[in-house]
Amino acid sequence: MNRRPGIAIERWTPLSRAASAMTAALVAILAMAPLFLGANAIDRLTTLFIYVLLGTMWNALAGYGGLVSVGQQAFFGIGAYAAIRLSHAGIAVYPALILGGLLAGLFSLLLSSFALRLRGGEFAIGMWVVAELCHLLVNLDGLVQGETGTSLIALDAIAPGHRRDDTYWLALAAMVTLLALVFALLRGRLGGSIQAIRDNEEAAASLGVRVLAAKRIIFIIAGTGCGMAGALWLASSITFQPQAYFGVQWTAYMIFMALVGGLGTFEGPILGAVLFFAIELLFGASGIWYLVGLGAAALIFALFLPRGLWGTVEDRFDLRLLPLGYTVRIAAAAEPTAERER
Amino acid sequence: MIWVNQILQGVLLGGYYAVLACGLSLMFGVMRIINLAHGDLAVLAAFLVWLLTERLGIPLAPALTLVLAAMAALGVVLQRVVLERSLRAGILVPLLSTFGLAIVIENLLFEGFGADTRSLAPAIGSLAYDSWSISDEIYVGRLSVLIFAIAVLLLAGLQLLLSRTQLGRSLRATAEDPDTAELVGINSRAVYAAAAAIAVATAAIGGVLFAMRAAFAPYAGPSQLIFAFEAVVIGGLSSLWGTLAGGIVLGVAQSIGAQLDPHGFLIAGHVVFLLGLALRLTFGSAEARGRLRALLRRSA
């Protein structure tokens, strides 16, 4: 890159260095958490990791790819269902869970050629119909017994303590891997392409961005992530009732996390997931009003704070925690020079 | 003979879908918004009519008038408070905000009315179950025929409104290009409000008809939205009579599916919708239409 005096393009700021080190330390501490945390806390954290995964996946789709899907529960349900099927076929239970998530990813690959050609609202409701259809077809499987459902019996064979820790580590590994993948992709060439597509698809295509390829990568990652989340949810709850997995409420949760945390920011949905987790812990028992509150929050944030909490903080304080974008620093005295050189 | 009967029932069911869908289609046509709360607004109207007739003892006709007026007013409020702001924020935000609104409406309905399923069938007396027999095996319900007739009248009325009135011209002009419409003196804000009022009022009619022909519950909205949307897409976006054709295709597919398998009703509907979408994507673009025409010429 041609460097001009007085102008520096920075990716790593002191703050982002500190934040990245903190993130690495936090992951290391979380990885050791089963050694010093109680059973209840481990279960709670597993749930939180699943929420972070879901929020990030939905944000990758909508916040970066401009694809609002009301049907990501299709992958969530298929991840869990595939894990049950594989375990029933004799595959060891943890490999079956991982494969279940990957099979959901494969399904998203098969679906992508069709789904990604839909626009806006068509894509949103088209995906919803796909989810409904998956739900109905899974119900037909004799193993599932319709809405009665079934359970992941193989997990019962493992002692509860071991099971809890293994599921926790799997959830942590899945979350870290997929978030790191999204992060790496957004930092690279794809990040620029995909945001250009979100902002103006035609203009991006005219600049030589391969629109369909870029969208497809995001769509498959989101499908795999939601599938892993479904398999993990199955691992922590053991029962599989189709209604609970293919329900549109999962989309409502994902929208809440991504939108309140900050659509189109990497840190936002993580913050959103923590908030959602806390709100569920505090108000989940109040049932209907809790759901009304979630819907109202999504509505209010969409209307008045579309950048979400983190996006607003970033904008106001010019704060970038993780080194995702670039910061241009222009020294005041050097500015005229730069102008002349142009 | 059973198949003839199923197809006939499916065609009549299509009339109901057309009523439900025409508002969705109008709103998409004029504002380029897909209102994800459309189904929940329909169910809200059904509950309001139920509340007025069953609980407060108001006769059906004044109750209907009252609810339709209230829902049209709600449409204007919806436009001014939610949609207008969403539209300015880009193409994603209307989907997010109307989805949030849908969750609010259905859960408030659950809070207010509980999980019980209700029906407006008692309010319409023998109309709910009377039927005409065409042959020994084919019966058509009077209500189904009435709903189909309402669908045709409603679509014809909307068509007349769009093609013959000043409001219709303004609606069409704004749909084409709101900025240019403003230049020739059209108040696009007022036009959007009118479109929203009409759309929500027709959703209300759909909801009331739904409540007369079946039982309804607070969470019935999303599936009605999906049916309406399927009818709109199968019929080709934003064409009114296409909506009726789409509704009929959907209804026939569902009732044939139901005859094949107890679970077939919903599966067949969704499959036909997805096939329709795939076909349109393959042959819908201008170049693909050209290819199709060339193909037809060669085979002719």
XYZ file of C-alpha atoms in Angstrom:
642
model
C 0.000 0.000 0.000
C 1.250 3.446 -0.932
C 1.834 5.251 2.347
C 1.394 8.969 2.529
C 2.983 11.000 5.290
C 0.534 11.816 8.047
C -2.081 9.293 7.046
C -2.145 5.928 8.722
C -4.602 3.172 8.152
C -4.848 1.140 11.291
C -6.463 -2.133 11.979
C -4.936 -2.772 15.373
C -5.518 0.021 17.832
C -4.246 -0.217 21.432
C -7.846 -0.706 22.529
C -8.484 -3.531 20.060
C -5.210 -5.194 21.110
C -6.344 -5.116 24.732
C -9.846 -6.324 23.837
C -8.500 -9.198 21.735
C -6.182 -10.290 24.555
C -9.103 -10.093 26.991
C -11.241 -12.195 24.649
C -8.551 -14.873 24.443
C -8.185 -14.871 28.222
C -11.964 -15.079 28.679
C -12.199 -18.097 26.354
C -9.368 -19.791 28.286
C -11.125 -19.159 31.599
C -14.450 -20.383 30.197
C -12.760 -23.549 28.946
C -11.689 -24.323 32.518
C -15.005 -23.303 34.083
C -16.269 -26.872 34.763
C -13.337 -27.249 37.185
C -14.594 -24.536 39.496
C -18.236 -23.768 38.658
C -21.291 -25.644 39.940
C -23.672 -27.754 37.844
C -26.314 -25.058 37.658
C -23.902 -22.397 36.431
C -22.513 -24.755 33.778
C -26.021 -25.457 32.463
C -26.775 -21.745 32.360
C -23.561 -20.942 30.517
C -24.280 -23.689 27.957
C -27.611 -21.985 27.261
C -25.879 -18.620 26.971
C -23.369 -20.005 24.443
C -26.242 -21.333 22.318
C -27.878 -17.887 22.401
C -24.624 -16.165 21.416
C -24.273 -18.609 18.542
C -27.860 -17.990 17.359
C -27.637 -14.216 17.697
C -24.350 -14.078 15.801
C -25.627 -16.316 13.016
C -28.754 -14.239 12.505
C -26.703 -11.061 12.579
C -24.311 -12.462 9.981
C -27.307 -13.055 7.717
C -29.236 -9.840 8.279
C -26.680 -7.391 9.626
C -23.943 -8.233 7.134
C -25.708 -10.069 4.316
C -28.950 -8.050 4.294
C -30.966 -11.282 4.412
C -33.865 -11.195 6.891
C -34.861 -14.813 7.454
C -37.947 -15.767 9.453
C -37.035 -19.430 8.946
C -33.671 -20.083 10.625
C -35.536 -22.441 12.979
C -35.528 -24.848 10.009
C -31.787 -25.424 10.543
C -32.145 -25.417 14.318
C -34.730 -28.198 14.073
C -32.897 -30.149 11.394
C -29.641 -30.069 13.389
C -31.430 -31.654 16.345
C -33.461 -34.074 14.234
C -30.405 -35.251 12.262
C -28.529 -35.840 15.529
C -31.412 -37.997 16.827
C -31.535 -39.951 13.572
C -27.763 -40.530 13.485
C -27.664 -41.569 17.125
C -30.562 -43.946 16.466
C -28.564 -45.409 13.576
C -25.810 -46.324 16.015
C -23.351 -43.434 15.770
C -21.826 -42.387 19.100
C -23.841 -39.576 20.605
C -21.383 -36.641 20.578
C -20.176 -37.267 17.018
C -23.854 -37.558 16.073
C -24.526 -34.122 17.547
C -21.662 -32.535 15.614
C -22.683 -34.319 12.404
C -26.258 -33.171 12.989
C -25.133 -29.555 12.936
C -23.022 -30.152 9.837
C -25.930 -31.847 8.062
C -28.029 -28.746 8.712
C -25.204 -26.864 6.996
C -25.374 -29.269 4.064
C -29.110 -28.649 3.858
C -28.474 -24.906 3.706
C -26.029 -25.509 0.855
C -28.680 -27.436 -1.083
C -31.274 -24.779 -0.327
C -29.041 -21.813 -1.122
C -29.419 -21.797 -4.931
C -33.167 -21.493 -4.529
C -33.453 -19.346 -1.408
C -30.842 -16.741 -2.287
C -32.618 -15.800 -5.472
C -35.561 -14.548 -3.443
C -35.674 -10.883 -2.497
C -36.493 -9.096 0.767
C -39.854 -10.150 2.075
C -40.014 -13.078 -0.335
C -36.848 -14.485 1.194
C -38.169 -13.821 4.723
C -41.461 -15.661 4.271
C -40.059 -18.190 1.795
C -37.646 -19.340 4.504
C -40.542 -19.441 6.966
C -42.454 -21.759 4.641
C -39.343 -23.940 4.291
C -39.190 -24.189 8.096
C -42.888 -25.079 8.309
C -42.464 -27.719 5.618
C -39.427 -29.224 7.409
C -41.481 -29.326 10.609
C -44.384 -31.117 8.893
C -42.084 -33.626 7.171
C -40.126 -34.391 10.360
C -43.465 -35.012 12.079
C -44.144 -37.782 9.554
C -41.090 -39.754 10.730
C -42.227 -42.712 12.810
C -39.287 -42.244 15.166
C -40.454 -38.756 16.092
C -44.119 -39.771 16.561
C -45.562 -36.446 15.425
C -45.734 -33.682 18.014
C -45.253 -36.221 20.827
C -41.586 -36.218 19.973
C -38.792 -38.442 21.174
C -35.576 -38.076 23.115
C -31.874 -38.591 22.672
C -31.802 -41.821 24.669
C -28.093 -42.441 24.078
C -27.254 -39.403 26.223
C -28.962 -40.969 29.226
C -26.303 -43.680 29.207
C -23.655 -41.096 30.122
C -23.374 -40.076 33.784
C -25.079 -36.670 34.306
C -21.880 -34.942 35.529
C -19.849 -36.021 32.503
C -22.696 -35.230 30.172
C -23.053 -31.710 31.520
C -19.342 -30.941 31.153
C -19.041 -32.530 27.715
C -22.062 -30.633 26.418
C -20.639 -27.440 27.905
C -17.302 -27.927 26.149
C -18.980 -28.805 22.891
C -21.125 -25.660 23.126
C -18.083 -23.519 23.931
C -16.076 -25.057 21.087
C -18.929 -24.629 18.595
C -19.504 -21.028 19.622
C -15.817 -20.068 19.512
C -15.203 -21.873 16.208
C -18.180 -20.376 14.397
C -17.667 -16.888 15.800
C -13.983 -17.038 14.837
C -14.993 -18.200 11.361
C -17.441 -15.325 10.934
C -14.836 -12.918 12.291
C -12.105 -14.164 9.960
C -14.414 -14.003 6.943
C -15.658 -10.524 7.748
C -12.085 -9.286 8.214
C -11.097 -10.636 4.834
C -12.234 -9.854 1.341
C -15.670 -11.357 1.934
C -16.416 -8.830 4.665
C -16.151 -5.955 2.222
C -18.104 -7.808 -0.469
C -20.932 -8.828 1.769
C -21.426 -5.366 3.239
C -21.345 -3.825 -0.213
C -24.090 -6.263 -1.206
C -26.155 -5.368 1.840
C -25.892 -1.664 1.073
C -26.597 -1.927 -2.640
C -26.635 -5.217 -4.442
C -26.659 -3.837 -7.984
C -23.832 -1.415 -7.305
C -21.769 -4.167 -5.669
C -22.310 -6.467 -8.649
C -21.260 -3.697 -11.029
C -17.974 -3.358 -9.109
C -17.264 -7.020 -9.688
C -18.454 -8.444 -6.374
C -19.592 -12.009 -6.850
C -22.954 -11.476 -5.186
C -24.352 -14.994 -5.118
C -21.089 -16.603 -3.973
C -20.673 -14.153 -1.107
C -24.268 -14.539 0.042
C -24.008 -18.309 -0.222
C -21.036 -18.469 2.135
C -22.869 -16.417 4.764
C -26.070 -18.435 4.293
C -24.241 -21.753 4.765
C -22.362 -20.568 7.844
C -25.633 -19.335 9.357
C -27.339 -22.637 8.506
C -24.507 -24.646 10.066
C -24.428 -22.415 13.140
C -28.171 -22.644 13.713
C -27.981 -26.413 13.137
C -25.189 -26.731 15.724
C -27.266 -24.619 18.110
C -30.211 -26.996 17.612
C -28.042 -30.065 18.224
C -26.614 -28.430 21.363
C -30.087 -27.521 22.562
C -30.991 -31.190 22.131
C -27.882 -32.205 24.077
C -28.867 -29.993 26.995
C -32.591 -30.749 27.025
C -32.484 -34.381 25.698
C -36.128 -34.290 24.568
C -37.033 -33.527 20.969
C -40.524 -32.176 20.391
C -40.787 -30.795 16.851
C -42.937 -27.858 17.922
C -40.274 -26.697 20.369
C -37.516 -26.769 17.762
C -39.253 -25.646 14.571
C -41.240 -22.875 16.281
C -40.964 -19.327 14.923
C -40.188 -18.094 18.454
C -36.521 -18.901 17.753
C -36.525 -16.281 15.024
C -38.109 -13.844 17.453
C -35.291 -14.516 19.932
C -32.618 -14.157 17.240
C -34.101 -10.894 15.984
C -34.227 -9.589 19.528
C -30.582 -10.470 20.211
C -29.214 -9.113 16.943
C -31.392 -6.006 16.836
C -31.088 -4.925 20.464
C -27.386 -5.732 20.615
C -26.593 -4.052 17.318
C -27.282 -5.258 13.800
C -24.200 -5.224 11.612
C -21.679 -5.104 14.450
C -19.700 -8.150 15.521
C -19.905 -7.465 19.248
C -23.583 -6.426 19.193
C -25.315 -9.807 19.055
C -23.013 -11.124 21.808
C -24.182 -8.274 24.008
C -27.743 -8.944 22.795
C -27.468 -12.623 23.732
C -26.219 -11.764 27.228
C -29.106 -9.307 27.618
C -31.625 -11.830 26.316
C -30.202 -14.441 28.671
C -30.480 -12.066 31.648
C -34.009 -10.938 30.718
C -35.120 -14.540 30.349
C -33.628 -15.379 33.730
C -35.389 -12.433 35.385
C -38.708 -12.259 33.548
C -39.054 -15.619 31.762
C -41.410 -16.772 34.513
C -43.834 -13.950 33.769
C -44.771 -15.782 30.570
C -46.860 -13.774 28.175
C -45.763 -10.297 29.246
C -42.194 -11.396 28.743
C -42.993 -12.262 25.122
C -44.908 -9.007 24.646
C -41.823 -7.223 25.963
C -39.519 -9.020 23.520
C -41.767 -8.107 20.579
C -42.109 -4.517 21.743
C -38.349 -4.204 22.206
C -37.748 -5.481 18.665
C -40.333 -3.001 17.334
C -38.924 -0.048 19.266
C -35.305 -0.793 18.402
C -36.170 -1.276 14.716
C -37.888 2.118 14.676
C -35.753 4.282 16.928
C -32.377 2.620 17.423
C -31.742 0.488 14.337
C -27.996 0.274 15.111
C -28.819 -1.312 18.464
C -27.054 -0.692 21.748
C -23.549 -1.581 20.633
C -23.857 0.162 17.279
C -24.955 3.354 19.033
C -22.070 3.158 21.488
C -19.616 2.550 18.627
C -20.934 5.509 16.676
C -21.008 7.896 19.582
C -17.626 7.134 21.110
C -15.853 5.956 17.956
C -15.065 2.751 19.781
C -13.886 -0.413 18.041
C -13.205 -3.267 20.429
C -12.317 -6.016 18.004
C -10.095 -5.303 15.008
C -12.723 -5.850 12.341
C -12.678 -2.658 10.307
C -10.068 -0.041 9.512
C -9.456 3.268 11.180
C -8.003 6.113 9.160
C -5.921 8.523 11.189
C -5.019 11.800 9.606
C -2.525 14.041 11.359
C -3.888 17.597 11.197
C -0.674 19.220 9.916
C -0.187 16.671 7.180
C -3.625 17.161 5.682
C -2.733 19.786 3.024
C 0.128 17.579 1.812
C -2.232 14.710 1.339
C -4.601 16.948 -0.533
C -1.868 18.079 -2.907
C -0.623 14.620 -3.598
C -4.042 13.594 -4.800
C -66.432 -37.984 -7.897
C -64.697 -37.416 -4.595
C -61.935 -35.591 -6.480
C -64.395 -33.278 -8.205
C -65.761 -32.482 -4.787
C -62.289 -31.827 -3.333
C -61.376 -29.550 -6.232
C -64.625 -27.626 -5.870
C -64.028 -27.170 -2.128
C -60.485 -26.057 -2.908
C -61.700 -23.432 -5.385
C -64.112 -22.047 -2.810
C -61.360 -22.042 -0.173
C -59.304 -20.015 -2.641
C -61.906 -17.262 -2.352
C -61.168 -16.965 1.349
C -57.426 -16.786 0.678
C -57.997 -14.045 -1.888
C -59.860 -11.920 0.678
C -57.088 -12.464 3.192
C -54.360 -11.798 0.642
C -55.591 -8.765 -1.298
C -54.584 -6.335 1.467
C -51.129 -7.871 1.664
C -50.833 -7.563 -2.102
C -52.035 -3.947 -2.120
C -49.597 -2.928 0.592
C -46.744 -4.626 -1.221
C -47.779 -3.076 -4.513
C -48.028 0.478 -3.211
C -45.446 0.637 -0.415
C -43.145 -2.309 -1.213
C -43.730 -3.516 2.349
C -44.615 -7.045 3.375
C -46.509 -6.611 6.582
C -45.616 -9.593 8.770
C -48.389 -8.609 11.205
C -51.088 -9.011 8.521
C -52.351 -12.363 9.833
C -52.353 -11.175 13.426
C -54.338 -8.070 12.468
C -56.911 -10.385 10.837
C -57.160 -12.455 14.014
C -57.376 -9.287 16.103
C -60.427 -8.223 14.066
C -61.996 -11.651 14.595
C -61.556 -11.303 18.361
C -63.025 -7.795 18.326
C -66.143 -8.986 16.484
C -66.377 -11.948 18.847
C -66.083 -9.605 21.821
C -68.829 -7.285 20.556
C -71.295 -10.001 19.538
C -70.756 -12.738 22.114
C -69.825 -10.714 25.170
C -71.635 -7.425 24.673
C -74.603 -8.799 22.758
C -74.369 -6.339 19.858
C -75.977 -7.693 16.646
C -73.557 -8.883 13.973
C -74.106 -6.168 11.353
C -73.351 -3.130 13.538
C -70.518 -5.034 15.198
C -68.937 -5.717 11.788
C -69.309 -2.085 10.724
C -67.768 -0.871 13.949
C -64.809 -3.268 13.760
C -64.113 -2.541 10.080
C -64.065 1.201 10.768
C -61.824 0.673 13.782
C -59.431 -1.542 11.822
C -59.230 0.961 8.953
C -58.354 3.629 11.522
C -55.785 1.267 13.016
C -54.298 0.939 9.536
C -53.749 4.704 9.397
C -52.158 4.638 12.855
C -49.971 1.712 11.794
C -48.820 3.669 8.761
C -48.093 6.845 10.688
C -46.422 5.272 13.716
C -44.641 2.185 12.377
C -44.477 1.865 8.605
C -43.576 5.434 7.679
C -40.545 5.445 9.958
C -39.590 1.898 8.891
C -39.774 2.758 5.206
C -37.323 5.596 5.619
C -34.826 3.262 7.293
C -34.413 0.913 4.345
C -35.721 -2.422 3.183
C -34.869 -4.539 6.239
C -36.500 -2.457 8.925
C -40.174 -2.881 7.850
C -39.731 -6.663 8.141
C -38.203 -6.357 11.603
C -40.714 -3.850 12.939
C -43.801 -5.653 11.621
C -42.457 -8.941 12.984
C -42.069 -7.304 16.405
C -45.588 -5.921 16.092
C -46.917 -9.391 15.214
C -45.407 -10.866 18.385
C -46.881 -8.045 20.463
C -50.385 -8.472 18.966
C -50.588 -12.253 19.288
C -49.303 -12.324 22.845
C -51.604 -9.489 23.914
C -54.501 -11.452 22.383
C -53.407 -14.477 24.388
C -53.183 -12.370 27.537
C -56.621 -10.867 26.949
C -58.579 -13.821 25.621
C -56.696 -16.906 26.842
C -55.837 -20.058 24.952
C -59.450 -21.126 24.199
C -60.417 -21.479 20.582
C -63.438 -19.375 19.613
C -65.691 -19.225 16.611
C -68.115 -16.752 15.109
C -70.188 -19.642 13.708
C -72.873 -19.252 16.431
C -73.334 -15.610 15.409
C -74.391 -16.520 11.864
C -76.827 -19.304 12.768
C -77.625 -21.926 10.146
C -75.447 -20.202 7.514
C -72.470 -21.861 9.208
C -73.546 -25.386 8.277
C -76.239 -25.147 5.562
C -75.262 -26.489 2.198
C -76.614 -27.028 -1.289
C -76.351 -30.455 -2.807
C -75.239 -30.525 -6.426
C -75.305 -34.270 -6.770
C -75.442 -37.177 -4.339
C -71.787 -36.811 -3.464
C -71.145 -33.129 -3.954
C -72.279 -30.574 -1.436
C -71.221 -26.967 -1.308
C -71.515 -25.022 1.915
C -73.566 -21.836 1.649
C -70.945 -20.002 3.697
C -68.142 -21.101 1.364
C -70.077 -19.863 -1.669
C -70.871 -16.613 0.120
C -67.189 -16.113 0.957
C -66.225 -16.750 -2.646
C -68.809 -14.202 -3.779
C -67.466 -11.697 -1.252
C -63.980 -12.302 -2.618
C -65.064 -11.575 -6.182
C -66.992 -8.459 -5.130
C -64.127 -7.217 -2.984
C -61.563 -7.682 -5.752
C -63.879 -6.081 -8.317
C -64.433 -3.172 -5.931
C -60.705 -2.715 -5.391
C -60.123 -2.955 -9.133
C -62.720 -0.251 -9.783
C -61.226 1.887 -7.038
C -57.765 1.574 -8.553
C -58.786 2.156 -12.163
C -61.649 4.656 -11.917
C -61.212 6.937 -8.931
C -58.882 9.805 -8.101
C -57.612 7.876 -5.081
C -56.904 4.891 -7.320
C -54.908 7.010 -9.751
C -52.931 8.467 -6.839
C -52.309 4.970 -5.477
C -51.033 3.734 -8.823
C -48.892 6.802 -9.376
C -47.349 6.513 -5.912
C -46.736 2.819 -6.456
C -44.826 3.612 -9.645
C -42.688 6.369 -8.188
C -43.547 8.259 -4.980
C -41.145 11.147 -5.665
C -42.519 11.859 -9.133
C -46.057 11.514 -7.778
C -45.233 14.227 -5.243
C -44.054 16.462 -8.097
C -47.465 16.319 -9.767
C -49.216 17.244 -6.564
C -49.979 13.903 -4.948
C -49.606 13.762 -1.192
C -47.851 10.397 -0.914
C -48.196 10.385 2.858
C -51.988 10.525 2.561
C -51.927 7.918 -0.198
C -49.869 5.537 1.950
C -52.271 6.072 4.839
C -55.221 5.233 2.565
C -53.479 2.116 1.283
C -52.738 0.970 4.835
C -56.341 1.641 5.898
C -57.699 -0.410 2.979
C -55.163 -3.188 3.551
C -55.892 -3.548 7.250
C -59.664 -3.314 6.687
C -59.524 -6.138 4.112
C -57.363 -8.143 6.535
C -60.162 -7.603 9.050
C -62.773 -8.894 6.589
C -60.532 -11.934 6.019
C -60.199 -12.486 9.757
C -63.950 -12.313 10.318
C -64.639 -14.780 7.484
C -61.948 -17.075 8.901
C -63.666 -16.922 12.287
C -67.026 -17.799 10.720
C -65.777 -20.817 8.821
C -63.428 -22.240 11.466
C -62.303 -21.937 15.057
C -59.635 -19.361 15.843
C -57.201 -18.733 18.670
C -54.684 -15.993 19.568
C -51.766 -17.657 17.778
C -53.659 -18.336 14.522
C -52.227 -15.218 12.850
C -48.878 -16.469 11.505
C -50.397 -19.400 9.608
C -52.984 -17.073 8.034
C -50.167 -14.729 7.021
C -48.352 -17.629 5.382
C -51.482 -18.689 3.445
C -52.118 -15.125 2.326
C -48.523 -14.691 1.250
C -48.550 -17.991 -0.613
C -51.665 -16.896 -2.510
C -50.041 -13.562 -3.386
C -46.824 -15.143 -4.644
C -48.453 -17.972 -6.593
C -50.726 -15.411 -8.232
C -47.850 -13.162 -9.247
C -46.999 -10.293 -6.906
C -49.260 -7.260 -6.725
C -51.934 -8.236 -9.213
C -55.401 -8.351 -7.675
C -57.043 -11.009 -9.850
C -53.795 -12.952 -9.735
C -54.343 -13.137 -5.983
C -57.650 -14.932 -6.553
C -56.008 -17.316 -9.003
C -53.178 -17.907 -6.517
C -55.684 -18.485 -3.725
C -57.543 -21.025 -5.854
C -54.340 -22.894 -6.779
C -53.378 -22.976 -3.094
C -56.847 -24.050 -1.973
C -57.117 -26.814 -4.579
C -53.619 -28.099 -3.732
C -54.483 -28.169 -0.043
C -57.786 -29.926 -0.434
C -56.325 -32.531 -2.805
C -53.446 -32.984 -0.346
C -55.910 -33.468 2.489
C -57.679 -36.174 0.497
C -54.392 -38.020 -0.084
C -53.157 -37.978 3.492
C -54.355 -36.593 6.831
C -51.207 -34.431 7.022
C -51.398 -33.542 3.350
C -53.353 -30.290 3.610
C -50.480 -28.078 4.785
C -47.686 -30.036 3.091
C -49.318 -29.857 -0.351
C -49.952 -26.121 0.041
C -46.348 -25.362 1.008
C -44.940 -27.613 -1.727
C -47.071 -25.954 -4.419
C -45.992 -22.548 -3.163
C -42.284 -23.444 -3.267
C -42.685 -25.025 -6.714
C -44.461 -21.908 -7.918
C -41.626 -19.754 -6.621
C -39.010 -21.985 -8.242
C -40.871 -21.871 -11.557
C -41.109 -18.109 -11.431
C -37.415 -17.814 -10.649
C -36.600 -20.070 -13.582
C -38.958 -18.593 -16.137
C -39.825 -15.254 -14.528
C -37.006 -13.045 -15.747
C -37.242 -11.317 -19.122
C -34.492 -13.393 -20.710
C -35.990 -16.605 -19.326
C -39.371 -15.637 -20.760
C -37.669 -15.189 -24.096
C -36.140 -18.626 -23.768
C -39.531 -20.067 -22.878
C -41.113 -18.431 -25.912
C -38.378 -19.785 -28.172
C -38.942 -23.211 -26.687
C -42.683 -23.005 -27.372
C -42.092 -21.830 -30.925
C -39.754 -24.717 -31.623
C -42.202 -27.275 -30.283
C -45.109 -25.716 -32.179
